[in-house]
Tab-separated table of C-alpha atoms and ligand atoms in Angstrom:
chain	number	residue	atom	x	y	z
A	1	MET	CA	-27.515	-12.640	-20.605
A	2	ASN	CA	-25.968	-16.030	-21.642
A	3	ASN	CA	-26.878	-18.032	-18.836
A	4	ARG	CA	-30.126	-16.368	-18.683
A	5	TYR	CA	-31.935	-19.790	-19.655
A	6	SER	CA	-29.695	-22.002	-17.936
A	7	ARG	CA	-31.927	-23.538	-15.269
A	8	GLN	CA	-34.620	-24.174	-18.163
A	9	GLU	CA	-31.864	-25.815	-20.407
A	10	LEU	CA	-30.856	-28.025	-17.644
A	11	PHE	CA	-34.437	-29.451	-17.559
A	12	THR	CA	-33.783	-32.649	-19.612
A	13	PRO	CA	-37.208	-32.408	-21.471
A	14	ILE	CA	-36.272	-29.025	-22.829
A	15	GLY	CA	-32.592	-28.923	-23.132
A	16	LYS	CA	-30.721	-26.322	-25.237
A	17	ALA	CA	-32.370	-27.725	-28.308
A	18	GLY	CA	-35.742	-27.114	-26.940
A	19	GLN	CA	-34.949	-23.500	-25.650
A	20	GLU	CA	-33.601	-22.885	-29.339
A	21	ASN	CA	-37.068	-24.050	-30.503
A	22	ILE	CA	-38.795	-21.733	-28.026
A	23	SER	CA	-37.045	-18.997	-29.308
A	24	ARG	CA	-38.234	-19.049	-32.628
A	25	LYS	CA	-41.895	-19.888	-31.822
A	26	HIS	CA	-44.826	-17.311	-32.103
A	27	VAL	CA	-47.684	-17.178	-29.606
A	28	LEU	CA	-50.947	-15.711	-29.759
A	29	ILE	CA	-52.609	-15.026	-26.303
A	30	ILE	CA	-56.402	-13.849	-26.659
A	31	GLY	CA	-56.866	-11.722	-23.454
A	32	ALA	CA	-54.804	-9.897	-21.140
A	33	GLY	CA	-56.776	-10.380	-18.076
A	34	ALA	CA	-55.732	-12.647	-15.147
A	35	LEU	CA	-54.999	-15.789	-17.499
A	36	GLY	CA	-53.667	-13.773	-20.118
A	37	SER	CA	-51.141	-11.690	-17.901
A	38	ALA	CA	-49.727	-14.577	-16.176
A	39	GLY	CA	-49.499	-16.800	-19.193
A	40	ALA	CA	-47.718	-13.717	-20.924
A	41	GLU	CA	-45.289	-13.282	-18.256
A	42	ALA	CA	-44.454	-16.996	-17.958
A	43	LEU	CA	-43.991	-17.328	-21.679
A	44	VAL	CA	-41.754	-14.092	-21.968
A	45	ARG	CA	-39.503	-15.245	-19.209
A	46	ALA	CA	-39.209	-18.367	-20.777
A	47	GLY	CA	-37.765	-16.887	-23.749
A	48	ILE	CA	-40.694	-17.279	-26.449
A	49	GLY	CA	-39.705	-15.590	-29.538
A	50	GLN	CA	-42.495	-13.740	-30.626
A	51	LEU	CA	-45.489	-12.896	-28.738
A	52	THR	CA	-48.937	-11.084	-29.872
A	53	ILE	CA	-51.420	-10.155	-27.251
A	54	VAL	CA	-54.988	-9.288	-27.876
A	55	ASP	CA	-57.437	-7.534	-25.295
A	56	ARG	CA	-60.425	-5.019	-25.579
A	57	ASP	CA	-60.120	-3.620	-22.175
A	58	TYR	CA	-58.146	-1.080	-20.066
A	59	VAL	CA	-56.766	-1.509	-16.570
A	60	GLU	CA	-59.148	-0.771	-13.619
A	61	TRP	CA	-58.519	-1.054	-9.725
A	62	SER	CA	-60.511	-3.970	-9.605
A	63	ASN	CA	-58.191	-5.781	-11.693
A	64	LEU	CA	-54.922	-5.065	-9.567
A	65	GLN	CA	-55.922	-7.992	-6.995
A	66	ARG	CA	-54.933	-10.861	-9.625
A	67	GLN	CA	-53.797	-9.562	-12.786
A	68	GLN	CA	-50.148	-9.581	-12.241
A	69	LEU	CA	-48.549	-7.419	-14.685
A	70	TYR	CA	-50.714	-4.222	-13.684
A	71	THR	CA	-49.797	-1.448	-11.321
A	72	GLU	CA	-51.783	1.629	-9.605
A	73	ASP	CA	-50.426	3.903	-12.217
A	74	ASP	CA	-51.871	1.866	-14.986
A	75	ALA	CA	-55.415	2.039	-13.502
A	76	ARG	CA	-55.034	5.447	-12.759
A	77	ASN	CA	-54.358	6.249	-16.147
A	78	ARG	CA	-56.692	3.814	-17.623
A	79	LEU	CA	-54.241	2.313	-20.036
A	80	PRO	CA	-55.448	-0.406	-22.408
A	81	LYS	CA	-54.082	-3.625	-20.638
A	82	VAL	CA	-52.050	-4.928	-23.755
A	83	ILE	CA	-50.129	-1.386	-23.619
A	84	ALA	CA	-49.392	-2.006	-19.984
A	85	ALA	CA	-48.654	-5.591	-20.342
A	86	LYS	CA	-46.215	-4.658	-23.186
A	87	ASN	CA	-44.478	-2.002	-21.052
A	88	ARG	CA	-44.000	-4.489	-18.348
A	89	LEU	CA	-43.340	-7.667	-20.332
A	90	SER	CA	-40.480	-5.743	-22.430
A	91	ALA	CA	-38.957	-4.588	-19.197
A	92	ILE	CA	-38.817	-8.283	-18.081
A	93	ASN	CA	-37.357	-9.499	-21.232
A	94	SER	CA	-36.337	-7.050	-24.036
A	95	SER	CA	-35.294	-9.759	-26.781
A	96	VAL	CA	-38.917	-10.777	-27.028
A	97	SER	CA	-40.596	-9.161	-29.964
A	98	ILE	CA	-44.367	-8.384	-28.713
A	99	GLU	CA	-47.472	-6.965	-30.468
A	100	ALA	CA	-49.819	-5.467	-28.607
A	101	ILE	CA	-53.415	-5.137	-30.177
A	102	ILE	CA	-56.276	-3.300	-28.528
A	103	ALA	CA	-59.357	-5.070	-30.251
A	104	ASP	CA	-62.355	-7.179	-29.435
A	105	ALA	CA	-61.635	-10.571	-31.219
A	106	SER	CA	-64.098	-10.635	-34.072
A	107	ALA	CA	-64.241	-13.441	-36.531
A	108	LEU	CA	-62.323	-11.620	-39.186
A	109	GLU	CA	-59.693	-10.350	-37.071
A	110	LEU	CA	-59.215	-13.786	-35.520
A	111	LYS	CA	-58.543	-15.175	-38.773
A	112	GLU	CA	-55.822	-12.689	-39.562
A	113	TRP	CA	-54.309	-12.870	-36.176
A	114	THR	CA	-53.984	-16.759	-36.294
A	115	GLN	CA	-52.015	-16.965	-39.346
A	116	ASN	CA	-48.379	-17.426	-38.780
A	117	VAL	CA	-48.548	-18.376	-35.179
A	118	ASP	CA	-47.689	-21.702	-33.551
A	119	LEU	CA	-49.826	-21.821	-30.613
A	120	ILE	CA	-53.047	-19.674	-29.168
A	121	ILE	CA	-53.689	-19.502	-25.388
A	122	ASP	CA	-57.085	-18.793	-24.640
A	123	ALA	CA	-57.321	-16.173	-21.867
A	124	THR	CA	-60.884	-14.775	-22.710
A	125	ASP	CA	-63.584	-14.213	-20.394
A	126	ASN	CA	-66.403	-15.683	-22.590
A	127	PHE	CA	-67.683	-18.656	-24.324
A	128	GLU	CA	-68.230	-16.870	-27.718
A	129	THR	CA	-64.647	-15.946	-28.213
A	130	ARG	CA	-63.733	-19.278	-27.214
A	131	MET	CA	-65.697	-21.232	-29.770
A	132	MET	CA	-64.412	-18.560	-32.405
A	133	ILE	CA	-60.760	-19.457	-31.371
A	134	ASN	CA	-61.545	-23.111	-31.599
A	135	ASP	CA	-62.894	-22.542	-35.395
A	136	ALA	CA	-60.003	-20.365	-36.140
A	137	ALA	CA	-57.603	-22.918	-34.561
A	138	GLN	CA	-59.308	-25.619	-36.578
A	139	MET	CA	-59.306	-23.718	-40.080
A	140	TYR	CA	-55.667	-23.046	-39.925
A	141	GLY	CA	-54.421	-26.478	-37.956
A	142	ILE	CA	-53.083	-24.668	-34.957
A	143	PRO	CA	-52.833	-25.894	-31.489
A	144	TRP	CA	-54.695	-24.345	-28.926
A	145	ILE	CA	-55.021	-24.405	-24.794
A	146	TYR	CA	-58.494	-23.638	-23.428
A	147	GLY	CA	-58.408	-22.170	-20.061
A	148	ALA	CA	-61.183	-20.624	-17.491
A	149	CYS	CA	-61.515	-19.840	-14.066
A	150	VAL	CA	-64.111	-18.417	-11.618
A	151	GLY	CA	-64.490	-18.223	-7.844
A	152	SER	CA	-61.959	-20.943	-6.793
A	153	TYR	CA	-62.662	-23.437	-9.788
A	154	GLY	CA	-60.660	-23.833	-12.784
A	155	ILE	CA	-60.735	-25.891	-15.913
A	156	THR	CA	-58.277	-26.585	-18.918
A	157	TYR	CA	-58.016	-28.703	-21.978
A	158	THR	CA	-55.164	-28.904	-24.913
A	159	ILE	CA	-56.481	-29.059	-28.564
A	160	ILE	CA	-54.844	-30.397	-30.953
A	161	PRO	CA	-56.336	-30.214	-34.778
A	162	LYS	CA	-56.732	-33.454	-36.421
A	163	LYS	CA	-55.870	-35.286	-33.014
A	164	THR	CA	-57.889	-34.500	-30.212
A	165	PRO	CA	-61.680	-33.677	-29.963
A	166	CYS	CA	-62.195	-29.925	-30.516
A	167	LEU	CA	-64.116	-27.954	-27.727
A	168	SER	CA	-67.273	-28.040	-30.085
A	169	CYS	CA	-66.858	-31.860	-29.768
A	170	LEU	CA	-67.212	-31.480	-25.941
A	171	LEU	CA	-70.142	-29.437	-25.864
A	172	GLY	CA	-73.402	-30.816	-24.132
A	173	THR	CA	-71.128	-33.780	-23.223
A	174	VAL	CA	-68.708	-32.422	-20.575
A	175	PRO	CA	-69.232	-29.427	-18.075
A	176	LEU	CA	-67.523	-26.564	-19.202
A	177	GLY	CA	-68.703	-24.084	-16.565
A	178	GLY	CA	-71.534	-21.836	-16.607
A	179	LEU	CA	-70.530	-19.528	-13.765
A	180	THR	CA	-69.034	-16.205	-14.500
A	181	CYS	CA	-67.071	-13.845	-12.189
A	182	ASP	CA	-70.053	-11.687	-12.153
A	183	THR	CA	-71.563	-13.850	-9.657
A	184	ALA	CA	-69.047	-15.797	-8.001
A	185	GLY	CA	-65.904	-13.519	-7.770
A	186	ILE	CA	-62.498	-15.032	-8.258
A	187	ILE	CA	-59.334	-15.769	-6.228
A	188	GLY	CA	-55.795	-15.437	-7.651
A	189	PRO	CA	-54.554	-19.166	-6.703
A	190	ALA	CA	-57.025	-20.408	-9.119
A	191	VAL	CA	-55.844	-18.134	-11.946
A	192	ASN	CA	-52.245	-19.274	-11.232
A	193	MET	CA	-53.471	-23.072	-11.166
A	194	VAL	CA	-54.981	-22.796	-14.649
A	195	VAL	CA	-51.874	-20.905	-16.016
A	196	SER	CA	-49.534	-23.580	-14.588
A	197	TYR	CA	-51.193	-26.062	-16.614
A	198	GLN	CA	-51.631	-24.043	-19.877
A	199	ILE	CA	-48.017	-22.939	-19.759
A	200	SER	CA	-46.658	-26.522	-19.256
A	201	GLU	CA	-48.707	-27.762	-21.979
A	202	ALA	CA	-47.288	-24.730	-24.010
A	203	LEU	CA	-43.934	-25.304	-23.358
A	204	LYS	CA	-44.289	-29.000	-24.518
A	205	ILE	CA	-45.875	-27.941	-27.735
A	206	LEU	CA	-43.280	-25.305	-28.334
A	207	VAL	CA	-40.214	-27.863	-27.749
A	208	GLY	CA	-42.113	-30.478	-29.761
A	209	ASP	CA	-42.511	-33.117	-26.897
A	210	SER	CA	-46.112	-34.180	-28.221
A	211	ASP	CA	-45.949	-37.505	-26.348
A	212	SER	CA	-45.864	-35.769	-22.960
A	213	LEU	CA	-49.046	-33.697	-23.700
A	214	ARG	CA	-52.109	-34.455	-21.353
A	215	ASN	CA	-54.933	-35.774	-23.054
A	216	LYS	CA	-57.617	-35.125	-20.288
A	217	LEU	CA	-59.775	-32.199	-19.642
A	218	ILE	CA	-58.694	-30.976	-15.954
A	219	SER	CA	-60.832	-29.134	-13.535
A	220	PHE	CA	-60.471	-28.249	-9.958
A	221	ASP	CA	-61.852	-26.337	-6.977
A	222	LEU	CA	-59.015	-25.172	-4.793
A	223	TRP	CA	-61.450	-24.021	-2.090
A	224	LYS	CA	-63.374	-27.163	-1.955
A	225	ASN	CA	-60.187	-29.249	-2.584
A	226	GLN	CA	-61.711	-31.432	-5.451
A	227	TYR	CA	-59.744	-32.288	-8.650
A	228	SER	CA	-61.011	-34.161	-11.676
A	229	ALA	CA	-59.200	-35.375	-14.986
A	230	ILE	CA	-61.817	-36.547	-17.554
A	231	LYS	CA	-60.839	-38.737	-20.404
A	232	VAL	CA	-62.287	-37.219	-23.541
A	233	GLU	CA	-60.381	-38.861	-26.636
A	234	LYS	CA	-63.629	-40.627	-27.527
A	235	LEU	CA	-65.677	-37.672	-27.573
A	236	LYS	CA	-64.578	-36.632	-31.194
A	237	LYS	CA	-67.466	-36.382	-33.327
A	238	LYS	CA	-67.389	-37.158	-36.898
A	239	ASP	CA	-70.264	-34.748	-37.521
A	240	CYS	CA	-68.618	-31.819	-35.714
A	241	PRO	CA	-69.160	-28.705	-37.348
A	242	SER	CA	-65.728	-27.340	-36.489
A	243	CYS	CA	-63.231	-30.404	-36.657
A	244	GLY	CA	-65.418	-32.918	-38.904
A	245	LYS	CA	-65.459	-33.798	-42.147
A	246	GLU	CA	-67.900	-31.600	-43.561
A	247	ARG	CA	-67.082	-28.703	-41.568
A	248	THR	CA	-68.585	-25.127	-41.719
A	249	TYR	CA	-66.809	-23.273	-38.857
A	250	PRO	CA	-70.121	-21.786	-37.485
A	251	TYR	CA	-68.809	-19.363	-34.874
A	252	LEU	CA	-66.819	-17.751	-37.750
A	253	SER	CA	-69.811	-16.933	-39.717
A	254	PHE	CA	-71.309	-13.473	-39.235
A	255	GLU	CA	-74.494	-14.271	-38.013
A	256	ASN	CA	-73.053	-15.730	-34.675
A	257	GLN	CA	-71.437	-12.524	-33.788
A	258	THR	CA	-73.228	-10.525	-31.521
A	259	LYS	CA	-72.245	-6.592	-31.513
A	260	THR	CA	-73.034	-6.148	-27.851
A	261	ALA	CA	-71.985	-7.968	-24.776
A	262	VAL	CA	-72.693	-7.702	-21.205
A	263	LEU	CA	-69.153	-7.852	-19.718
A	264	CYS	CA	-67.832	-10.293	-17.035
A	265	GLY	CA	-68.282	-8.921	-13.337
A	266	ARG	CA	-68.338	-5.097	-14.601
A	267	ASP	CA	-71.812	-3.790	-14.563
A	268	SER	CA	-70.997	-2.879	-18.294
A	269	VAL	CA	-72.119	-3.481	-21.840
A	270	GLN	CA	-69.695	-3.280	-24.693
A	271	ILE	CA	-70.824	-1.877	-28.045
A	272	ARG	CA	-69.022	-2.634	-31.189
A	273	PRO	CA	-69.704	-0.812	-34.300
A	274	ALA	CA	-71.328	-2.764	-37.257
A	275	HIS	CA	-68.148	-1.608	-39.339
A	276	PRO	CA	-64.777	-0.740	-38.798
A	277	VAL	CA	-63.975	3.156	-38.159
A	278	VAL	CA	-61.228	5.032	-36.778
A	279	ARG	CA	-62.260	7.787	-34.347
A	280	ASP	CA	-60.633	11.118	-34.020
A	281	LEU	CA	-60.382	11.310	-29.922
A	282	GLU	CA	-59.392	14.725	-29.683
A	283	ALA	CA	-62.247	16.202	-31.912
A	284	LEU	CA	-64.589	14.022	-29.866
A	285	GLU	CA	-63.113	15.332	-26.437
A	286	LYS	CA	-64.088	18.883	-27.681
A	287	THR	CA	-67.503	18.016	-28.617
A	288	LEU	CA	-68.215	16.120	-25.337
A	289	GLN	CA	-66.776	18.822	-23.133
A	290	LYS	CA	-69.478	21.101	-24.327
A	291	GLN	CA	-72.345	18.390	-23.008
A	292	GLY	CA	-71.302	19.080	-19.529
A	293	GLY	CA	-69.915	15.968	-17.488
A	294	THR	CA	-66.388	15.048	-17.147
A	295	VAL	CA	-63.992	13.961	-20.137
A	296	GLN	CA	-60.474	12.156	-19.654
A	297	ARG	CA	-58.607	11.230	-22.540
A	298	ASN	CA	-55.294	9.153	-23.188
A	299	PRO	CA	-53.692	8.099	-26.630
A	300	TYR	CA	-55.870	5.269	-26.909
A	301	LEU	CA	-59.321	5.667	-25.352
A	302	LEU	CA	-61.679	8.492	-23.920
A	303	SER	CA	-63.554	8.510	-20.812
A	304	PHE	CA	-66.679	10.563	-20.636
A	305	SER	CA	-68.870	10.426	-17.184
A	306	THR	CA	-72.340	11.632	-17.091
A	307	GLY	CA	-74.865	11.040	-14.314
A	308	SER	CA	-74.355	7.444	-13.049
A	309	HIS	CA	-72.861	6.319	-16.409
A	310	ARG	CA	-69.390	6.424	-17.747
A	311	LEU	CA	-68.818	5.774	-21.214
A	312	VAL	CA	-65.223	4.848	-22.559
A	313	ILE	CA	-64.737	5.003	-26.445
A	314	PHE	CA	-61.470	3.449	-27.996
A	315	GLN	CA	-60.051	4.480	-31.451
A	316	ASP	CA	-61.483	1.343	-33.153
A	317	GLY	CA	-65.058	2.838	-32.310
A	318	ARG	CA	-66.024	0.302	-29.609
A	319	VAL	CA	-67.863	1.985	-26.577
A	320	ILE	CA	-67.908	0.231	-23.077
A	321	VAL	CA	-70.835	1.794	-21.147
A	322	HIS	CA	-70.356	1.461	-17.417
A	323	GLY	CA	-73.195	1.399	-14.776
A	324	THR	CA	-75.708	-0.633	-16.532
A	325	LYS	CA	-76.160	-4.378	-17.749
A	326	ASN	CA	-79.243	-3.303	-19.744
A	327	ILE	CA	-78.042	-3.600	-23.325
A	328	SER	CA	-80.811	-1.231	-24.549
A	329	GLU	CA	-80.132	1.522	-21.937
A	330	ALA	CA	-76.479	1.127	-23.130
A	331	LYS	CA	-77.292	1.379	-26.604
A	332	THR	CA	-79.373	4.686	-26.203
A	333	LEU	CA	-76.627	6.338	-24.405
A	334	TYR	CA	-73.995	5.139	-27.113
A	335	HIS	CA	-76.337	6.873	-29.671
A	336	ARG	CA	-77.055	10.044	-27.706
A	337	TYR	CA	-73.206	10.609	-27.486
A	338	PHE	CA	-71.508	9.133	-30.303
A	339	GLY	CA	-74.348	9.010	-32.962
B	1	LIG	ZN1	-64.864	-30.893	-32.931
């Protein structure tokens, strides 16, 4: 175990002191899809002290093409991504303290998770959550690293509170990408490229080498051989609602949170109960078995197939309705089976 980090320590900008710093830091990763699994593995191998990883979803076959922590067994067992991730990450480096949270990032929870972390890595698949991360990071003064990819395109940017413009400052000025993997698919190399940028920046922050941080917004398309680095330092807005003088953190306010969401590339809708609940999945299994259809349960979730739809309910009451992108159809099914 003694020379585990020797190659990283030989790298002068990190050295023994930097490695010590890395081993004392706590990183929060929001999302355990393609970006989250690659980012988490890189940080755990690098010897991070503590990792919290949050995701709302479970492993499916279509994830295996690019989400590097997951196996066929995970897909077969429909394990929540963060549980499968924790299993694999603990096998890679048992000295890292890893907390796995199965949840959809809401404003209230984000505020709770964000305290006591040194850095947040964005690995979500939607803009709403990114804007919430942006507000929470500004509220608690925590650096975060934006990252997104679709098709062969990727984009990333490092946000340091009180120094750089925040994501909200860039809205409307800089193209932040509108495509989703619904329409464009995604290739693994685009994911790894974004993660390489994100984790390089993360290591600089964790060792305290802020002079080496990149202050440009990077975007690229690996298939079209395009690359751009946009200078954004002058885009910081004095009246920004997230990082300006009279900030209101609009994305953390209750009104801006949707309770339903069409999930990226999945022909599925997620419905979140208005108030937190704890579901008794075993009792629910018995009730649903009487309704016909196929019921499958593991300790974390229950899957119920009926006709062309499949409904997956988590312990926290969230439901993912597969087989539709229509929110009202999904809501009808939700109320029919789960009240
Ligand atoms: Zn701002």
